Amino acid sequence: TEAAKHPRGCLPLSWRLALSVVQSLLEHPDSEDLQQQLNQLDGNTDHWQEVASRFWGSLSCDVVGRLDEQRVRKIFAAVAMNAHLAEGGRAGLFIIGSLAEHSCAPNAFKEVAVMTAEEAASLDAAMTTEEGSSTTVLRLIIRATRNLEAGEPVSISYVPEYSPTWQRRSLLQAGYGFLCECERCRGCVPERVCGYVCPSCGDGPCLPVAAASDVGNKGPGGAGLGSTACVKKVLGLRCEECEALIDDEGFLAEIEAAETCEVFCNRCIPYFHPYHHKIFNSYLGSLHKLHGEQRVEALGQLEAAQQLLAQDSGCCHPALGHYAELAAETQLELGQLQEAVESLQRAIAHYTTSHATSPKVGRPARCHDLLAKLNLRCSVNGDGRGGCVA
């Protein structure tokens, strides 16, 4: 198979999960539970026809002879539409996850956590897998970000939220086959991820007053989804710092050129505020390469940018707690115990708000445990001020 030619981790997520499902079908061909669960997952076979054909063609003759081609194509489409990433590079398929609709400003979020059997016992988890000598549980949890009315649809985001409208729509069109018409995509709120340095005060962020919507030019996302939308389809820009309204055509043209530039270069970067999506995602993608104070600084910037994005919904995004937690871990590596305690306290506060409680499992619980251990190492300084010493 193609999986044999490449390391399993190098294959796309949809291929890896589809191979796992195929393997389960071969090992348990008469399992009614497995068949019933797969039948509950929807997938657009027409949309995934080309990729599914390549997947089928990569299987060995022995496998092909034991499975129905149309069945495998349907399975691949269902997997591609319903895969959920977990911690540690793992992933899974969950029936409940396929029931939530999409919104770029969702009223819920998902967690796919790898727990110990003890942690999962309180959640009544049923699916276990063996990893060495310890039993772990892969569990999908969907949490509301606010109180929901009875009968209100539960929505999560299928794509990264810190992306401009044209990019989110492009990803949704390519991956799920629909054009998003949520409030954020219709331009009901400012395009907060397109933040620029304000030409009036030199600070910002200076934001387009509305999101990208219907654009006639062809951009990276395809026809009607041009990347210049966030500056072409608005009356101007508004600075969050000095409240200046920017409608100078020359400046907007410069912003358009920087936004559509395919290279993240020194010519474009001066126009971008630290909260701009290109800078945000550049930091997010390179966190593993950053160390020490640079990593702490980048995480602080990500946290502040994410807070600005959440401003319209009034909800606390779970990524806020994650960024503060990572900052605490880095500060511990630097021996900055007091700063680590403060970051952990901030992470716990974020998690408690985003989860509407103080969770007993997963990342929030680990923050509580780590903070308790750090507090044991903290003492009062000689001058009477509270602090931590190594």
GROMACS .gro file of C-alpha atoms in nm:
model
  390
    1THR     CA    1   0.000   0.000   0.000
    2GLU     CA    2   0.099   0.365  -0.018
    3ALA     CA    3   0.116   0.355   0.361
    4ALA     CA    4   0.399   0.105   0.328
    5LYS     CA    5   0.595   0.344   0.105
    6HIS     CA    6   0.575   0.636   0.348
    7PRO     CA    7   0.603   0.661   0.727
    8ARG     CA    8   0.254   0.654   0.871
    9GLY     CA    9   0.298   0.998   1.027
   10CYS     CA   10   0.376   1.147   0.685
   11LEU     CA   11   0.038   1.054   0.540
   12PRO     CA   12  -0.248   1.305   0.560
   13LEU     CA   13  -0.476   1.266   0.860
   14SER     CA   14  -0.768   1.146   0.646
   15TRP     CA   15  -0.551   0.869   0.495
   16ARG     CA   16  -0.421   0.753   0.832
   17LEU     CA   17  -0.767   0.734   0.984
   18ALA     CA   18  -0.915   0.569   0.675
   19LEU     CA   19  -0.642   0.303   0.688
   20SER     CA   20  -0.728   0.240   1.053
   21VAL     CA   21  -1.095   0.197   0.965
   22VAL     CA   22  -1.008  -0.037   0.677
   23GLN     CA   23  -0.789  -0.240   0.911
   24SER     CA   24  -1.077  -0.265   1.161
   25LEU     CA   25  -1.312  -0.384   0.886
   26LEU     CA   26  -1.065  -0.651   0.782
   27GLU     CA   27  -1.016  -0.768   1.140
   28HIS     CA   28  -1.387  -0.755   1.230
   29PRO     CA   29  -1.581  -0.807   0.904
   30ASP     CA   30  -1.894  -0.925   1.087
   31SER     CA   31  -1.905  -0.651   1.351
   32GLU     CA   32  -2.255  -0.499   1.341
   33ASP     CA   33  -2.157  -0.225   1.588
   34LEU     CA   34  -1.873  -0.109   1.365
   35GLN     CA   35  -2.094  -0.109   1.056
   36GLN     CA   36  -2.367   0.081   1.239
   37GLN     CA   37  -2.125   0.345   1.364
   38LEU     CA   38  -1.979   0.401   1.017
   39ASN     CA   39  -2.327   0.434   0.869
   40GLN     CA   40  -2.398   0.725   1.105
   41LEU     CA   41  -2.112   0.932   0.962
   42ASP     CA   42  -2.205   1.148   0.664
   43GLY     CA   43  -1.960   1.209   0.381
   44ASN     CA   44  -1.980   1.381   0.043
   45THR     CA   45  -1.852   1.107  -0.188
   46ASP     CA   46  -1.873   1.329  -0.497
   47HIS     CA   47  -1.661   1.598  -0.334
   48TRP     CA   48  -1.392   1.349  -0.229
   49GLN     CA   49  -1.413   1.131  -0.542
   50GLU     CA   50  -1.065   1.207  -0.677
   51VAL     CA   51  -0.880   1.165  -0.347
   52ALA     CA   52  -1.084   0.857  -0.257
   53SER     CA   53  -0.988   0.703  -0.592
   54ARG     CA   54  -0.619   0.755  -0.515
   55PHE     CA   55  -0.672   0.601  -0.172
   56TRP     CA   56  -0.842   0.295  -0.323
   57GLY     CA   57  -0.568   0.262  -0.583
   58SER     CA   58  -0.300   0.262  -0.314
   59LEU     CA   59  -0.440  -0.044  -0.135
   60SER     CA   60  -0.280  -0.382  -0.191
   61CYS     CA   61  -0.444  -0.645  -0.411
   62ASP     CA   62  -0.516  -0.858  -0.106
   63VAL     CA   63  -0.711  -0.577   0.061
   64VAL     CA   64  -0.892  -0.479  -0.259
   65GLY     CA   65  -1.007  -0.836  -0.304
   66ARG     CA   66  -1.172  -0.840   0.039
   67LEU     CA   67  -1.352  -0.503   0.033
   68ASP     CA   68  -1.611  -0.331  -0.184
   69GLU     CA   69  -1.473  -0.028  -0.370
   70GLN     CA   70  -1.781   0.190  -0.327
   71ARG     CA   71  -1.790   0.107   0.042
   72VAL     CA   72  -1.427   0.214   0.085
   73ARG     CA   73  -1.490   0.538  -0.109
   74LYS     CA   74  -1.783   0.615   0.119
   75ILE     CA   75  -1.573   0.542   0.426
   76PHE     CA   76  -1.295   0.770   0.305
   77ALA     CA   77  -1.541   1.056   0.246
   78ALA     CA   78  -1.691   1.006   0.593
   79VAL     CA   79  -1.346   1.003   0.751
   80ALA     CA   80  -1.232   1.314   0.565
   81MET     CA   81  -1.544   1.502   0.676
   82ASN     CA   82  -1.545   1.391   1.039
   83ALA     CA   83  -1.186   1.350   1.158
   84HIS     CA   84  -1.094   1.515   1.490
   85LEU     CA   85  -0.736   1.583   1.598
   86ALA     CA   86  -0.629   1.494   1.951
   87GLU     CA   87  -0.329   1.573   2.169
   88GLY     CA   88  -0.001   1.409   2.079
   89GLY     CA   89  -0.077   1.386   1.707
   90ARG     CA   90  -0.357   1.133   1.752
   91ALA     CA   91  -0.702   1.155   1.595
   92GLY     CA   92  -1.038   0.984   1.607
   93LEU     CA   93  -1.390   0.956   1.467
   94PHE     CA   94  -1.682   1.039   1.694
   95ILE     CA   95  -2.053   1.022   1.617
   96ILE     CA   96  -2.134   1.323   1.832
   97GLY     CA   97  -1.868   1.529   1.656
   98SER     CA   98  -2.041   1.483   1.321
   99LEU     CA   99  -2.367   1.624   1.458
  100ALA     CA  100  -2.236   1.975   1.532
  101GLU     CA  101  -2.273   2.228   1.251
  102HIS     CA  102  -2.009   2.483   1.151
  103SER     CA  103  -1.979   2.849   1.241
  104CYS     CA  104  -1.678   3.082   1.219
  105ALA     CA  105  -1.810   3.233   1.545
  106PRO     CA  106  -1.920   2.909   1.713
  107ASN     CA  107  -2.120   2.872   2.033
  108ALA     CA  108  -1.920   2.566   2.136
  109PHE     CA  109  -1.576   2.410   2.100
  110LYS     CA  110  -1.441   2.058   2.094
  111GLU     CA  111  -1.171   1.889   2.293
  112VAL     CA  112  -1.024   1.555   2.194
  113ALA     CA  113  -0.832   1.451   2.502
  114VAL     CA  114  -0.612   1.151   2.571
  115MET     CA  115  -0.688   1.058   2.933
  116THR     CA  116  -0.586   0.795   3.176
  117ALA     CA  117  -0.844   0.534   3.267
  118GLU     CA  118  -0.879   0.697   3.610
  119GLU     CA  119  -0.949   1.041   3.459
  120ALA     CA  120  -1.202   0.899   3.218
  121ALA     CA  121  -1.389   0.703   3.484
  122SER     CA  122  -1.559   1.020   3.606
  123LEU     CA  123  -1.675   1.093   3.250
  124ASP     CA  124  -1.804   0.739   3.194
  125ALA     CA  125  -1.578   0.694   2.890
  126ALA     CA  126  -1.621   0.367   2.709
  127MET     CA  127  -1.354   0.347   2.436
  128THR     CA  128  -1.008   0.240   2.551
  129THR     CA  129  -0.686   0.165   2.370
  130GLU     CA  130  -0.372  -0.001   2.494
  131GLU     CA  131  -0.047   0.194   2.494
  132GLY     CA  132   0.229  -0.016   2.645
  133SER     CA  133   0.134  -0.119   2.996
  134SER     CA  134  -0.112   0.166   3.061
  135THR     CA  135  -0.469   0.204   2.942
  136THR     CA  136  -0.570   0.537   2.790
  137VAL     CA  137  -0.897   0.676   2.667
  138LEU     CA  138  -0.955   0.895   2.362
  139ARG     CA  139  -1.257   1.110   2.438
  140LEU     CA  140  -1.436   1.388   2.247
  141ILE     CA  141  -1.592   1.658   2.464
  142ILE     CA  142  -1.803   1.943   2.322
  143ARG     CA  143  -1.845   2.241   2.555
  144ALA     CA  144  -2.075   2.540   2.503
  145THR     CA  145  -1.912   2.884   2.523
  146ARG     CA  146  -2.236   3.036   2.655
  147ASN     CA  147  -2.579   2.931   2.773
  148LEU     CA  148  -2.775   2.780   2.482
  149GLU     CA  149  -3.149   2.789   2.431
  150ALA     CA  150  -3.341   2.461   2.403
  151GLY     CA  151  -3.339   2.359   2.037
  152GLU     CA  152  -3.056   2.598   1.943
  153PRO     CA  153  -2.809   2.435   1.701
  154VAL     CA  154  -2.469   2.353   1.851
  155SER     CA  155  -2.188   2.488   1.634
  156ILE     CA  156  -1.812   2.440   1.630
  157SER     CA  157  -1.552   2.572   1.387
  158TYR     CA  158  -1.433   2.325   1.124
  159VAL     CA  159  -1.139   2.550   1.028
  160PRO     CA  160  -0.886   2.766   1.217
  161GLU     CA  161  -1.075   3.065   1.356
  162TYR     CA  162  -0.783   3.308   1.341
  163SER     CA  163  -0.805   3.342   0.963
  164PRO     CA  164  -0.959   3.609   0.737
  165THR     CA  165  -1.300   3.550   0.584
  166TRP     CA  166  -1.174   3.470   0.234
  167GLN     CA  167  -0.938   3.206   0.375
  168ARG     CA  168  -1.195   3.040   0.600
  169ARG     CA  169  -1.445   3.025   0.316
  170SER     CA  170  -1.182   2.882   0.085
  171LEU     CA  171  -1.094   2.606   0.332
  172LEU     CA  172  -1.459   2.522   0.393
  173GLN     CA  173  -1.535   2.513   0.021
  174ALA     CA  174  -1.236   2.288  -0.049
  175GLY     CA  175  -1.276   2.058   0.250
  176TYR     CA  176  -1.650   2.045   0.309
  177GLY     CA  177  -1.810   2.169  -0.012
  178PHE     CA  178  -2.012   2.467   0.114
  179LEU     CA  179  -1.993   2.846   0.124
  180CYS     CA  180  -2.017   2.970   0.482
  181GLU     CA  181  -2.289   3.228   0.552
  182CYS     CA  182  -2.240   3.267   0.927
  183GLU     CA  183  -2.262   3.611   1.090
  184ARG     CA  184  -1.887   3.656   1.083
  185CYS     CA  185  -1.863   3.576   0.712
  186ARG     CA  186  -2.158   3.803   0.627
  187GLY     CA  187  -1.967   4.100   0.766
  188CYS     CA  188  -2.164   4.156   1.086
  189VAL     CA  189  -1.841   4.215   1.283
  190PRO     CA  190  -1.505   4.378   1.199
  191GLU     CA  191  -1.238   4.165   1.032
  192ARG     CA  192  -1.032   4.153   1.351
  193VAL     CA  193  -0.763   3.919   1.218
  194CYS     CA  194  -0.665   4.176   0.952
  195GLY     CA  195  -0.496   4.424   1.185
  196TYR     CA  196  -0.264   4.691   1.042
  197VAL     CA  197  -0.038   4.955   1.190
  198CYS     CA  198  -0.238   5.277   1.210
  199PRO     CA  199  -0.098   5.555   0.989
  200SER     CA  200  -0.236   5.816   1.231
  201CYS     CA  201  -0.107   5.702   1.572
  202GLY     CA  202   0.151   5.444   1.464
  203ASP     CA  203  -0.012   5.183   1.685
  204GLY     CA  204  -0.342   5.003   1.630
  205PRO     CA  205  -0.463   4.757   1.536
  206CYS     CA  206  -0.630   4.937   1.250
  207LEU     CA  207  -0.913   4.709   1.131
  208PRO     CA  208  -1.144   4.682   0.830
  209VAL     CA  209  -1.487   4.778   0.960
  210ALA     CA  210  -1.653   4.473   0.801
  211ALA     CA  211  -1.555   4.123   0.695
  212ALA     CA  212  -1.493   3.997   0.343
  213SER     CA  213  -1.808   3.871   0.176
  214ASP     CA  214  -1.884   3.857  -0.196
  215VAL     CA  215  -1.582   3.943  -0.406
  216GLY     CA  216  -1.565   3.925  -0.781
  217ASN     CA  217  -1.194   3.866  -0.830
  218LYS     CA  218  -1.032   3.526  -0.810
  219GLY     CA  219  -0.805   3.483  -0.510
  220PRO     CA  220  -0.624   3.193  -0.347
  221GLY     CA  221  -0.957   3.047  -0.241
  222GLY     CA  222  -1.100   3.037  -0.592
  223ALA     CA  223  -1.353   3.248  -0.779
  224GLY     CA  224  -1.540   3.488  -0.560
  225LEU     CA  225  -1.312   3.445  -0.261
  226GLY     CA  226  -1.029   3.688  -0.326
  227SER     CA  227  -0.776   3.764  -0.053
  228THR     CA  228  -0.813   4.139  -0.115
  229ALA     CA  229  -1.167   4.132   0.019
  230CYS     CA  230  -1.080   4.264   0.361
  231VAL     CA  231  -0.965   4.596   0.210
  232LYS     CA  232  -1.167   4.619  -0.112
  233LYS     CA  233  -1.515   4.557   0.023
  234VAL     CA  234  -1.514   4.800   0.318
  235LEU     CA  235  -1.565   5.175   0.347
  236GLY     CA  236  -1.240   5.209   0.535
  237LEU     CA  237  -1.037   5.110   0.837
  238ARG     CA  238  -1.087   5.203   1.201
  239CYS     CA  239  -0.809   5.220   1.459
  240GLU     CA  240  -0.888   5.045   1.786
  241GLU     CA  241  -0.635   5.269   1.966
  242CYS     CA  242  -0.697   5.626   1.845
  243GLU     CA  243  -1.037   5.558   1.677
  244ALA     CA  244  -0.922   5.724   1.354
  245LEU     CA  245  -1.116   5.633   1.037
  246ILE     CA  246  -0.883   5.564   0.746
  247ASP     CA  247  -1.023   5.594   0.394
  248ASP     CA  248  -0.719   5.723   0.205
  249GLU     CA  249  -0.710   5.536  -0.124
  250GLY     CA  250  -0.332   5.541  -0.140
  251PHE     CA  251  -0.293   5.378   0.201
  252LEU     CA  252  -0.564   5.121   0.124
  253ALA     CA  253  -0.379   5.033  -0.197
  254GLU     CA  254  -0.059   4.977   0.000
  255ILE     CA  255  -0.247   4.760   0.249
  256GLU     CA  256  -0.399   4.562  -0.038
  257ALA     CA  257  -0.056   4.497  -0.187
  258ALA     CA  258   0.079   4.380   0.150
  259GLU     CA  259  -0.223   4.157   0.216
  260THR     CA  260  -0.208   3.986  -0.123
  261CYS     CA  261   0.170   3.945  -0.133
  262GLU     CA  262   0.243   3.573  -0.150
  263VAL     CA  263   0.574   3.615   0.033
  264PHE     CA  264   0.594   3.714   0.401
  265CYS     CA  265   0.862   3.973   0.327
  266ASN     CA  266   1.019   4.285   0.475
  267ARG     CA  267   0.823   4.502   0.232
  268CYS     CA  268   0.491   4.384   0.375
  269ILE     CA  269   0.567   4.322   0.743
  270PRO     CA  270   0.586   4.694   0.843
  271TYR     CA  271   0.215   4.730   0.757
  272PHE     CA  272   0.105   4.440   0.977
  273HIS     CA  273   0.009   4.491   1.339
  274PRO     CA  274   0.132   4.210   1.569
  275TYR     CA  275  -0.230   4.084   1.575
  276HIS     CA  276  -0.244   4.040   1.196
  277HIS     CA  277  -0.329   3.684   1.090
  278LYS     CA  278  -0.003   3.639   0.897
  279ILE     CA  279   0.207   3.727   1.200
  280PHE     CA  280  -0.022   3.535   1.438
  281ASN     CA  281  -0.005   3.215   1.234
  282SER     CA  282   0.368   3.260   1.173
  283TYR     CA  283   0.427   3.262   1.549
  284LEU     CA  284   0.182   2.979   1.605
  285GLY     CA  285   0.355   2.763   1.345
  286SER     CA  286   0.704   2.831   1.477
  287LEU     CA  287   0.647   2.798   1.853
  288HIS     CA  288   0.837   2.470   1.856
  289LYS     CA  289   1.141   2.652   1.713
  290LEU     CA  290   1.135   2.938   1.962
  291HIS     CA  291   1.302   2.912   2.301
  292GLY     CA  292   1.331   3.109   2.621
  293GLU     CA  293   1.216   3.469   2.632
  294GLN     CA  294   1.130   3.469   2.261
  295ARG     CA  295   0.880   3.188   2.314
  296VAL     CA  296   0.725   3.359   2.619
  297GLU     CA  297   0.693   3.685   2.426
  298ALA     CA  298   0.533   3.511   2.127
  299LEU     CA  299   0.284   3.330   2.350
  300GLY     CA  300   0.189   3.658   2.519
  301GLN     CA  301   0.125   3.809   2.178
  302LEU     CA  302  -0.088   3.512   2.070
  303GLU     CA  303  -0.290   3.535   2.390
  304ALA     CA  304  -0.355   3.908   2.346
  305ALA     CA  305  -0.453   3.864   1.980
  306GLN     CA  306  -0.691   3.578   2.064
  307GLN     CA  307  -0.855   3.793   2.331
  308LEU     CA  308  -0.920   4.065   2.073
  309LEU     CA  309  -1.083   3.813   1.837
  310ALA     CA  310  -1.310   3.694   2.120
  311GLN     CA  311  -1.419   4.049   2.192
  312ASP     CA  312  -1.730   4.037   1.972
  313SER     CA  313  -1.865   3.711   2.113
  314GLY     CA  314  -1.786   3.794   2.475
  315CYS     CA  315  -1.670   3.434   2.522
  316CYS     CA  316  -1.339   3.305   2.652
  317HIS     CA  317  -1.165   3.096   2.387
  318PRO     CA  318  -0.999   2.776   2.520
  319ALA     CA  319  -0.678   2.868   2.334
  320LEU     CA  320  -0.624   3.149   2.587
  321GLY     CA  321  -0.566   2.900   2.866
  322HIS     CA  322  -0.344   2.691   2.642
  323TYR     CA  323  -0.116   2.985   2.553
  324ALA     CA  324  -0.084   3.087   2.920
  325GLU     CA  325  -0.009   2.726   3.014
  326LEU     CA  326   0.267   2.699   2.753
  327ALA     CA  327   0.413   3.027   2.877
  328ALA     CA  328   0.425   2.884   3.231
  329GLU     CA  329   0.606   2.573   3.109
  330THR     CA  330   0.865   2.787   2.929
  331GLN     CA  331   0.914   3.013   3.231
  332LEU     CA  332   0.977   2.705   3.445
  333GLU     CA  333   1.250   2.601   3.202
  334LEU     CA  334   1.402   2.947   3.248
  335GLY     CA  335   1.382   2.917   3.627
  336GLN     CA  336   1.128   3.201   3.649
  337LEU     CA  337   0.909   3.047   3.919
  338GLN     CA  338   0.713   3.360   4.015
  339GLU     CA  339   0.631   3.434   3.651
  340ALA     CA  340   0.533   3.069   3.598
  341VAL     CA  341   0.295   3.084   3.894
  342GLU     CA  342   0.132   3.398   3.752
  343SER     CA  343   0.095   3.238   3.408
  344LEU     CA  344  -0.056   2.924   3.559
  345GLN     CA  345  -0.302   3.131   3.760
  346ARG     CA  346  -0.399   3.311   3.440
  347ALA     CA  347  -0.433   2.980   3.254
  348ILE     CA  348  -0.660   2.839   3.526
  349ALA     CA  349  -0.873   3.155   3.518
  350HIS     CA  350  -0.906   3.125   3.139
  351TYR     CA  351  -0.990   2.755   3.153
  352THR     CA  352  -1.243   2.805   3.433
  353THR     CA  353  -1.421   3.066   3.220
  354SER     CA  354  -1.403   2.882   2.888
  355HIS     CA  355  -1.512   2.553   3.045
  356ALA     CA  356  -1.768   2.717   3.280
  357THR     CA  357  -1.613   2.518   3.564
  358SER     CA  358  -1.280   2.403   3.699
  359PRO     CA  359  -1.234   2.078   3.502
  360LYS     CA  360  -1.095   1.773   3.677
  361VAL     CA  361  -0.936   1.621   3.367
  362GLY     CA  362  -0.715   1.725   3.077
  363ARG     CA  363  -0.504   2.038   3.053
  364PRO     CA  364  -0.691   2.241   3.319
  365ALA     CA  365  -0.641   1.966   3.576
  366ARG     CA  366  -0.271   1.949   3.491
  367CYS     CA  367  -0.245   2.324   3.549
  368HIS     CA  368  -0.398   2.284   3.896
  369ASP     CA  369  -0.158   2.002   3.980
  370LEU     CA  370   0.146   2.196   3.858
  371LEU     CA  371   0.041   2.510   4.043
  372ALA     CA  372   0.004   2.313   4.365
  373LYS     CA  373   0.356   2.175   4.324
  374LEU     CA  374   0.497   2.522   4.253
  375ASN     CA  375   0.326   2.669   4.555
  376LEU     CA  376   0.519   2.422   4.769
  377ARG     CA  377   0.839   2.577   4.636
  378CYS     CA  378   0.724   2.931   4.701
  379SER     CA  379   0.813   3.120   5.018
  380VAL     CA  380   0.808   3.474   5.156
  381ASN     CA  381   1.116   3.679   5.072
  382GLY     CA  382   1.323   3.829   5.348
  383ASP     CA  383   1.176   4.175   5.288
  384GLY     CA  384   0.826   4.044   5.354
  385ARG     CA  385   0.707   4.042   4.995
  386GLY     CA  386   0.549   3.730   4.848
  387GLY     CA  387   0.759   3.549   4.594
  388CYS     CA  388   0.908   3.223   4.477
  389VAL     CA  389   1.256   3.090   4.517
  390ALA     CA  390   1.412   2.789   4.353
   0.00000   0.00000   0.00000
